[in-house]
Short mmCIF file of C-alpha atoms and ligand atoms in Angstrom, two decimals:
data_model
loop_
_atom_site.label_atom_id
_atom_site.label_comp_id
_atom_site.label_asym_id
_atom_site.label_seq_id
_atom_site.Cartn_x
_atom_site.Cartn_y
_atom_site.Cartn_z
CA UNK A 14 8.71 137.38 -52.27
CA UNK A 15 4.82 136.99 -52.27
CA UNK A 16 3.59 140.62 -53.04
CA UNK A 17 1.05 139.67 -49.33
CA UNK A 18 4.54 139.69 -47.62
CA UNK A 19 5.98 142.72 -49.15
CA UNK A 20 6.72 145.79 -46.36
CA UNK A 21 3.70 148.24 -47.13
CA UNK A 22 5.29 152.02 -47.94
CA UNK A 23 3.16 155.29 -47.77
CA UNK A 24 4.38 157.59 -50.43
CA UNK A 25 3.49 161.09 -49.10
CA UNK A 26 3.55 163.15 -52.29
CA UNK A 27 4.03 166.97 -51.97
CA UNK A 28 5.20 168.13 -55.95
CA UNK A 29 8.68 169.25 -56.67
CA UNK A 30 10.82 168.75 -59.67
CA UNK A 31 10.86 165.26 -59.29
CA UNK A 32 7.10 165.45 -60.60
CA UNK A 33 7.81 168.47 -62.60
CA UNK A 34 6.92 168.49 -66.62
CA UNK A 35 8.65 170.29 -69.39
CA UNK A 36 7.17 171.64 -72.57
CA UNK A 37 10.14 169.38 -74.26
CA UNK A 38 12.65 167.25 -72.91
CA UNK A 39 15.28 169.65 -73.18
CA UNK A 40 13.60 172.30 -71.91
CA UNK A 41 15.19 174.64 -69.55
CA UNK A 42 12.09 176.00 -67.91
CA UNK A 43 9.45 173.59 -66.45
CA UNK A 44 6.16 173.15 -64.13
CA UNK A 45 7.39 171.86 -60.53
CA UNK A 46 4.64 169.76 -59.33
CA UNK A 47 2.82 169.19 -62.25
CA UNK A 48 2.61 165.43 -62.56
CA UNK A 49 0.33 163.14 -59.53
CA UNK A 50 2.14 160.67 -57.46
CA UNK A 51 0.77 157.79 -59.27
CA UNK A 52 2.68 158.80 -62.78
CA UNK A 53 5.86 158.55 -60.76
CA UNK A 54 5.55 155.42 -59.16
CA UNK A 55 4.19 154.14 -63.08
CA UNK A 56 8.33 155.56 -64.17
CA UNK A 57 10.15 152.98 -61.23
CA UNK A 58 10.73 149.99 -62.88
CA UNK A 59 10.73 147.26 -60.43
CA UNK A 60 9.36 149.61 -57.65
CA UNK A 61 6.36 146.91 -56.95
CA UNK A 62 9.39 144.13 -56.32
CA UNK A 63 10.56 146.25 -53.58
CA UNK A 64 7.08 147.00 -51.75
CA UNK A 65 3.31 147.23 -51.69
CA UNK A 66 2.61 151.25 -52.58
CA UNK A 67 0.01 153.25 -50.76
CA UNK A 68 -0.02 156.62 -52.53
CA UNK A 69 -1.12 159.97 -51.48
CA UNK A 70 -0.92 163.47 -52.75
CA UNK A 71 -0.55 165.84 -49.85
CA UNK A 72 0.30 168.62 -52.08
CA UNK A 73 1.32 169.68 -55.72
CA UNK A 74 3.78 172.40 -55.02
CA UNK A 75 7.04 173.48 -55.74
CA UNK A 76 8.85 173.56 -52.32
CA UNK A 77 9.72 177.15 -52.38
CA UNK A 78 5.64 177.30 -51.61
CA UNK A 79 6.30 175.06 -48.65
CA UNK A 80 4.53 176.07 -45.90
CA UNK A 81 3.48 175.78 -42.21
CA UNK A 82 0.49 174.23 -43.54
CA UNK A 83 1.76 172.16 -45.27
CA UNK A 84 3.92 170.83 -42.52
CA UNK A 85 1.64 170.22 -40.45
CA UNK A 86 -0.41 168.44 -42.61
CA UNK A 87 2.61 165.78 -43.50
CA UNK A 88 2.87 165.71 -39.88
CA UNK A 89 -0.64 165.27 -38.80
CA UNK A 90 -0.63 162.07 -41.98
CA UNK A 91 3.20 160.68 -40.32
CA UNK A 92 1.62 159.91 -36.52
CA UNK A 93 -1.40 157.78 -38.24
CA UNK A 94 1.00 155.92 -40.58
CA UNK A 95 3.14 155.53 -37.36
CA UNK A 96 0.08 153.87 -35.39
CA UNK A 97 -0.74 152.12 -38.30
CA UNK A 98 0.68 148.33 -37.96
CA UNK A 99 0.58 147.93 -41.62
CA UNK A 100 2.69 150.06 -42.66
CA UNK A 101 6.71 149.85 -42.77
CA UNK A 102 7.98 152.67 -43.39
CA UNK A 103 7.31 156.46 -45.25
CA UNK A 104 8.61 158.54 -48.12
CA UNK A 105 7.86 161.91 -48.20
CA UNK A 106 8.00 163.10 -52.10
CA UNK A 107 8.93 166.50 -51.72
CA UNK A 108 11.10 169.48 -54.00
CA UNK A 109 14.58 169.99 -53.41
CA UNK A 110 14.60 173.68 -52.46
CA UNK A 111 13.32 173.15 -49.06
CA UNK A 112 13.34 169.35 -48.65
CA UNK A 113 16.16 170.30 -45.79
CA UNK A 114 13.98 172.15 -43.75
CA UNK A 115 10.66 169.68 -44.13
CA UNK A 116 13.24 167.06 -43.50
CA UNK A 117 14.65 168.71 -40.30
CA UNK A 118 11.27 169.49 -38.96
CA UNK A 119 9.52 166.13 -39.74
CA UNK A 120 12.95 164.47 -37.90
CA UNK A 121 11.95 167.21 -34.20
CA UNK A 122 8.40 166.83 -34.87
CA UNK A 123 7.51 163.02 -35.99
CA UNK A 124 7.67 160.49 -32.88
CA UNK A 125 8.34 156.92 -34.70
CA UNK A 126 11.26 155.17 -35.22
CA UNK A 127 9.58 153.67 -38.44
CA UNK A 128 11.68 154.34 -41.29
CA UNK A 129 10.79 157.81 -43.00
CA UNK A 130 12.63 159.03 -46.02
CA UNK A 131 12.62 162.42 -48.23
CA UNK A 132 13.55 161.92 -51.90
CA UNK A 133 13.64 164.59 -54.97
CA UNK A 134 15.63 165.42 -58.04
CA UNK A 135 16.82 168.24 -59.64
CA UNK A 136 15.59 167.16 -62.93
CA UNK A 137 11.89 167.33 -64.23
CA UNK A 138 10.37 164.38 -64.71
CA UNK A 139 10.35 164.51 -68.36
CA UNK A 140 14.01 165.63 -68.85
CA UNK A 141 16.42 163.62 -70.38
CA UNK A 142 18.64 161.76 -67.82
CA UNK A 143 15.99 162.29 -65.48
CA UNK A 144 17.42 160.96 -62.42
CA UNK A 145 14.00 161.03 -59.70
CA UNK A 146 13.00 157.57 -61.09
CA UNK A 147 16.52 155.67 -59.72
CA UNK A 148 15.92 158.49 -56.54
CA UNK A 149 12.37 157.52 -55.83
CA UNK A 150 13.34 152.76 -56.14
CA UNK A 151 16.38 154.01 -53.79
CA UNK A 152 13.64 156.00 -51.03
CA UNK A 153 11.34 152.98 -51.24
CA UNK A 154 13.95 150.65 -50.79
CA UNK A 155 15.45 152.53 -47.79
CA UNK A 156 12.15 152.92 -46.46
CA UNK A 157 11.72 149.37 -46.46
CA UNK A 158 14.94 148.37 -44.93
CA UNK A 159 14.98 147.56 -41.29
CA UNK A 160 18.53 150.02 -41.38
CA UNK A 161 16.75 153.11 -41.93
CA UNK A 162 14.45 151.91 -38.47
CA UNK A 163 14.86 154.77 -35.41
CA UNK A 164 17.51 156.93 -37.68
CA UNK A 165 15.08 159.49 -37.75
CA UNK A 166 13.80 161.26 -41.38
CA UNK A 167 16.62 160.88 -43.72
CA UNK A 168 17.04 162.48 -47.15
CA UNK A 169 17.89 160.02 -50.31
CA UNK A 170 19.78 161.92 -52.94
CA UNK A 171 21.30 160.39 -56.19
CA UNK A 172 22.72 156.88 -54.40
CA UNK A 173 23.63 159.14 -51.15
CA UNK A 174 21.28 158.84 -47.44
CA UNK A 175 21.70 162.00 -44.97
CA UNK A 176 20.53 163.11 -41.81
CA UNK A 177 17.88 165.50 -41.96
CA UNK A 178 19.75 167.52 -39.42
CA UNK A 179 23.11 167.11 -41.67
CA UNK A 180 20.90 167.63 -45.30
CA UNK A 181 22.29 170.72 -46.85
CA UNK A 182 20.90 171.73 -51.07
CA UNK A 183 24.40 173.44 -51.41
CA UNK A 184 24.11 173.72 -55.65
CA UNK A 185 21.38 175.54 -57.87
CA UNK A 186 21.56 172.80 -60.62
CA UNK A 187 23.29 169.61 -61.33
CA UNK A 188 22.29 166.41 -60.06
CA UNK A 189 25.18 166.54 -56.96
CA UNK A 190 22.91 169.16 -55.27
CA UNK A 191 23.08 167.64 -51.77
CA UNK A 192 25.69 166.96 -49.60
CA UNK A 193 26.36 166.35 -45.52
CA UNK A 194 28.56 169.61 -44.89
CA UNK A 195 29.73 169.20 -41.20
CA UNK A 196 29.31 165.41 -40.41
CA UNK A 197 29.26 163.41 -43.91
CA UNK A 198 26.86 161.52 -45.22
CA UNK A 199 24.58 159.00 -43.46
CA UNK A 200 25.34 156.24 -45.94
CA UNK A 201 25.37 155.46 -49.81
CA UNK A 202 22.39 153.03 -51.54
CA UNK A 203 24.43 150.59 -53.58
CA UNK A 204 22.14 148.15 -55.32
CA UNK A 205 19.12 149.13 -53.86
CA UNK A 206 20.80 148.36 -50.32
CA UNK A 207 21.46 150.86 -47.77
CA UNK A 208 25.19 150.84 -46.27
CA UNK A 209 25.38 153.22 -43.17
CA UNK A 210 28.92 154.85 -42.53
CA UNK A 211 27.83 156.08 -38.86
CA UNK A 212 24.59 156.28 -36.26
CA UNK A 213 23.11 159.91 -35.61
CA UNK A 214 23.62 160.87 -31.86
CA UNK A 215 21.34 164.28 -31.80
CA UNK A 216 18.06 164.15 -30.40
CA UNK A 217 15.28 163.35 -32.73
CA UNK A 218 11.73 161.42 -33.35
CA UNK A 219 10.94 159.51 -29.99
CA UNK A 220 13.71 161.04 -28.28
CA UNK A 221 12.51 164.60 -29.29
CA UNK A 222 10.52 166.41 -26.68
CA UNK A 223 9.00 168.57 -29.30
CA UNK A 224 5.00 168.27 -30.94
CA UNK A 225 2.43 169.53 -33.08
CA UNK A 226 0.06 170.50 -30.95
CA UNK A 227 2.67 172.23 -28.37
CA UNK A 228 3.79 174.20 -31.60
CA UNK A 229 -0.35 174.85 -32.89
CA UNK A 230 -0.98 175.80 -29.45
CA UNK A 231 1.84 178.19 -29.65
CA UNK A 232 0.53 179.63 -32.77
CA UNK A 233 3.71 178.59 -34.73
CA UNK A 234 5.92 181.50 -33.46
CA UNK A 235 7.53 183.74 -35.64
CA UNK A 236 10.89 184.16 -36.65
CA UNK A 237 13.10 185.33 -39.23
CA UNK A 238 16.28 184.72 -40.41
CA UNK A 239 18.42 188.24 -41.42
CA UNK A 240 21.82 187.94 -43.50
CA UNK A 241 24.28 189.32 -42.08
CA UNK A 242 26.92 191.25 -45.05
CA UNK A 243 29.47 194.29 -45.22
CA UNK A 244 27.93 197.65 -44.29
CA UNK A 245 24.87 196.36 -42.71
CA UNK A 246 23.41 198.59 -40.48
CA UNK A 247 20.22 197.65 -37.70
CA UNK A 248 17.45 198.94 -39.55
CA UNK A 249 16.42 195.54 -40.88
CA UNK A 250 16.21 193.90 -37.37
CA UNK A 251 14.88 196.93 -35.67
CA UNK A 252 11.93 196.70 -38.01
CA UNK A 253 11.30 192.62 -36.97
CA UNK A 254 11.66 193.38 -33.69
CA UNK A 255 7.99 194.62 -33.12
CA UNK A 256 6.94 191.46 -35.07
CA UNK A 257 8.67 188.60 -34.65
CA UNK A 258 9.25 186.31 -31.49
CA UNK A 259 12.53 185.35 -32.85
CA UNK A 260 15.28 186.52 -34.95
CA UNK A 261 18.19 184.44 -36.38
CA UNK A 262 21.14 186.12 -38.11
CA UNK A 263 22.49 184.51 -40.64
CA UNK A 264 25.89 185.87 -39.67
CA UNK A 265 29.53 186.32 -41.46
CA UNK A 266 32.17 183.99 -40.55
CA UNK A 267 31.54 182.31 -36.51
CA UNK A 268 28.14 184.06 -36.70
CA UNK A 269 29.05 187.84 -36.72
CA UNK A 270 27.98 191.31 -38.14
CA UNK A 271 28.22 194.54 -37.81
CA UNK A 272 28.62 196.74 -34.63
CA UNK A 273 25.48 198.66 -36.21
CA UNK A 274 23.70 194.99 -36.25
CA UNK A 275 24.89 193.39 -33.16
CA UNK A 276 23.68 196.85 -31.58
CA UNK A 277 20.32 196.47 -32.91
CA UNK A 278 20.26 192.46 -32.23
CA UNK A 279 20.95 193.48 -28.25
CA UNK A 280 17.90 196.02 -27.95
CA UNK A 281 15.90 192.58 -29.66
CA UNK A 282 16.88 190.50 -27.36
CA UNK A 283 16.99 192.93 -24.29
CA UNK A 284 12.96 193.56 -25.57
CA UNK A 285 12.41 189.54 -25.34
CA UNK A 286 12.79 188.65 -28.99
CA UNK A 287 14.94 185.16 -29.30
CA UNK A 288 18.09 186.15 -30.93
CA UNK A 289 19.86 183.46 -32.65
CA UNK A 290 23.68 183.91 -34.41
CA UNK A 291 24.11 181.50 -37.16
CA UNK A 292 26.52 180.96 -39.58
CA UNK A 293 26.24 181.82 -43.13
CA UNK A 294 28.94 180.24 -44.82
CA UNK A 295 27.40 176.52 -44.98
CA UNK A 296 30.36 174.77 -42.57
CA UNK A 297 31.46 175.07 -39.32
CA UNK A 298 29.96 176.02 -36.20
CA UNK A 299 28.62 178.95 -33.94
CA UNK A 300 29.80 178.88 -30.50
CA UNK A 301 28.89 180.67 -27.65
CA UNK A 302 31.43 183.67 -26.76
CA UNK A 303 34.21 183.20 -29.22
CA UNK A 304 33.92 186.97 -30.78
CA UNK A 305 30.83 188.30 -29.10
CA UNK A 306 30.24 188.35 -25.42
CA UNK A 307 26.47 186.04 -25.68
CA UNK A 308 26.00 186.22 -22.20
CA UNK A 309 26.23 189.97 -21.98
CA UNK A 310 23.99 190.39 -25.21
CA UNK A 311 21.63 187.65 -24.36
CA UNK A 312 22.21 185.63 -27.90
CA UNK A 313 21.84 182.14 -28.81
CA UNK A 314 24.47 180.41 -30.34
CA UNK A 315 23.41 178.19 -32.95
CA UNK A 316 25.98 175.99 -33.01
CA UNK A 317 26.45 173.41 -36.57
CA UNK A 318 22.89 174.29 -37.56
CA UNK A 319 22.22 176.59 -40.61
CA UNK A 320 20.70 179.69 -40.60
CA UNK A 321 17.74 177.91 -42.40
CA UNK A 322 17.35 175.01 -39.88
CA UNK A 323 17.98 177.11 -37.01
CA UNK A 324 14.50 178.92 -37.59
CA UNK A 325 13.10 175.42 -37.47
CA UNK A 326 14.64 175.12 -33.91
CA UNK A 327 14.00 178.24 -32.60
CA UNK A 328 10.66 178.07 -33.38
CA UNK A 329 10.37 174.80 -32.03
CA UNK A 330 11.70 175.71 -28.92
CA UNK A 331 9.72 178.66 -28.23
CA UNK A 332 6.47 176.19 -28.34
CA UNK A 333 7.80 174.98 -25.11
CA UNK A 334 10.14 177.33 -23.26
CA UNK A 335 10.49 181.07 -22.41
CA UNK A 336 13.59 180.74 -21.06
CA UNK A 337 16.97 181.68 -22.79
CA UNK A 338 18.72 178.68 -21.16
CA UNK A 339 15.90 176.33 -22.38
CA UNK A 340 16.80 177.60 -26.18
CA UNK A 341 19.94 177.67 -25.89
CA UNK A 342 20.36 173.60 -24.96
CA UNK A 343 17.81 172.73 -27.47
CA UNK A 344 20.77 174.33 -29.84
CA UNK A 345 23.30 171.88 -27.59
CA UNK A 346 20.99 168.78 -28.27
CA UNK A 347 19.21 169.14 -31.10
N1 LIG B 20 11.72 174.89 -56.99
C1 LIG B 20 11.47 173.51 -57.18
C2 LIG B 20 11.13 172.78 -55.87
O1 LIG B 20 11.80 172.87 -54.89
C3 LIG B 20 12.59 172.96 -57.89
C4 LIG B 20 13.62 172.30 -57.11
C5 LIG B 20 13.52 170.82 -57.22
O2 LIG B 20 12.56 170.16 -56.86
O3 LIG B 20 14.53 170.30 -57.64
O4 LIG B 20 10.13 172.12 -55.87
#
C-alpha cells in the first residue's frame, strides 16, 4: 500500500517496562520509562508497513506513578484524536502494573468508537527475549483494523486482545501476565490480524454517560479500596470515613469481612460515604444480598468488577449521582 493511504495511528506514550532500560541485558533490576517513544517504534520491524506513526510522549513513568493527572491528560489528548479525521485509530503505550485501570477508565471516559488500544510488556526494552517490540506491531495493527472499531479501549498482551473491563495483570513476572478472568479473552492477534471470539455488551465509549469535565467538576472524588483479611477489625475504615467519599472493600470470598468491618462499613455508609463490597479473590462476582443484608446496610454490590476497577466506577459515578440506586446500576451496566 502507498504509505499516503496507510491508516494514520497516534501512539500515546506514557513509560512502562516496555520502554524500560537495563544496566545489562540480563539484568534483573531496570529503569521503567527510561527510553522515548520514538526508540520503540525504531525496535518494530515492519511497523511503518502497517501505518503512518504520529508519536507523542504523554509521560515517562512507571505505571505504579499513574495518576489522576495523568489520566486526564490521555483523556483530554483521546477526544482531539477522536475529532481528528486523520487519524484511525490510538495506542496508548502504557506499564503493565496499572494498564487495567487506565484501560478501564479510558473505555467509561473516552466517547469514540475509533479503535484505541493499550499495549506493554513485562520485559525491559533491552532484555533478552524482549517481547514489547512483537506487543507494540500487534497494538498498531489492531489499532488499524476496522475490528477493533466501537469495541471500546482494549488491552494487547503477548498475541492476546481483552476488554478493558475484562483486563486483569494476575502474575508479578513472566510474559503470560494478563489474562480475561470472568469472560475470556476478547480475541488472539495471529499474523498481525485480529480474530475476535465475542462482542462486549457493557456500556462503554459513546454509550457511556460518563465525562471529564462531570468528573473535574466533581473534583475527582475520593475513594479507597480496604482489603478485607482474618481478624480485621473497623479501625481502618473508621479512619477513611472522615475523608473519603467512597470506600470499596476488597472483601474475602462473595465480598465479605469481618463483623468488626461490616460494623464499621454500616456507620460509613449510614454517614453518606459510598460503600462498595468487592471481591478479592480475582474471579467471580459480588451480588447483592447473598451473605449480607445490602439493603439494610446500604452497600453496593460490585458485581464482576475488581476491587481495583471498582474505584474507577465508583468514582465515576459519584461525578454524576448522589443517589445509592444511581451507583448501584452503574455497577449493573457498567
Ligand atoms: N512497574 C512498571 C510499570 O508498570 C513495571 C511493570 C511493567 O511495565 O511491566 O510501569
Amino acid at each position: 500500500m502507498l504509505e499516503q493511504n496507510l491508516p494514520c495511528i497516534a501512539l500515546l506514550a506514557t513509560g512502562g517496562t516496555i520502554a524500560g532500560a537495563q544496566a545489562q541485558a540480563n539484568a534483573a533490576g531496570y529503569k521503567s520509562g527510561a527510553l522515548p517513544i520514538g526508540n520503540l517504534v525504531d525496535a518494530v520491524p515492519g511497523l511503518t508497513s502497517l501505518a503512518r506513526i504520529q508519536a507523542e510522549q504523554v509521560a515517562s513513568i512507571g505505571s505504579q506513578n499513574m495518576s489522576h493527572a495523568v489520566w486526564a491528560k490521555l483523556a483530554g489528548r483521546i477526544a482531539e484524536l477522536a475529532d481528528d479525521q486523520a487519524i484511525h485509530g490510538i495506542v496508548v503505550v502504557h506499564g503493565t502494573d496499572t494498564l487495567e485501570e487506565t484501560a478501564y477508565f479510558l473505555s467509561l471516559i473516552a466517547h469514540t468508537d475509533k479503535p484505541l488500544v493499550l499495549v506493554g510488556a513485562m520485559r525491559p526494552a533491552t532484555a533478552l527475549g524482549a517481547e514489547g517490540p512483537a506487543n507494540l506491531y500487534n497494538a498498531v495493527a489492531l489499532a488499524a483494523s476496522d475490528a477493533a472499531r466501537g469495541r471500546g479501549a482494549l488491552v494487547v498482551m503477548n498475541e492476546d486482545i481483552h476488554y478493558a473491563r475484562e483486563a486483569q495483570k494476575i502474575a508479578s513476572m513472566g510474559i503470560c501476565a494478563f489474562d480475561s478472568p470472568n469472560r475470556g479473552r476478547a480475541g488472539v492477534m495471529h499474523g498481525g490480524e485480529p480474530h475476535f471470539y465475542s462482542r462486549n455488551t457493557t456500556r462503554h465509549s459513546l454509550d457511556s454517560e460518563f465525562t471529564l469535565s462531570a468528573l473535574q467538576a466533581a473534583g475527582w472524588p475520593r475513594v479507597d479500596v480496604v482489603y478485607a483479611h482474618a481478624g480485621m477489625d473497623g479501625l481502618l475504615v473508621d479512619a477513611l470515613a472522615g475523608h473519603a467519599a467512597g470506600i470499596v472493600l476488597a472483601g474475602v470470598g462473595d465480598g465479605n469481612a469481618t463483623d468488626d468491618a461490616l460494623a464499621a462499613l454500616a456507620r460509613a455508609a449510614a454517614a453518606g460515604v459510598a460503600v462498595v463490597r468487592s471481591s478479592r479473590t480475582g474471579r467471580g462476582l459480588v451480588g447483592r444480598g447473598v451473605e449480607i443484608d445490602d439493603d439494610a446496610m446500604r452497600f453496593i454490590a460490585a458485581g464482576e468488577l475488581s476491587p481495583q476497577k471498582a474505584r474507577i466506577l465508583l468514582m465515576l459515578a459519584l461525578s454524576v449521582s448522589q443517589d445509592p440506586a444511581a451507583w448501584q446500576r452503574c455497577f449493573e451496566q457498567y
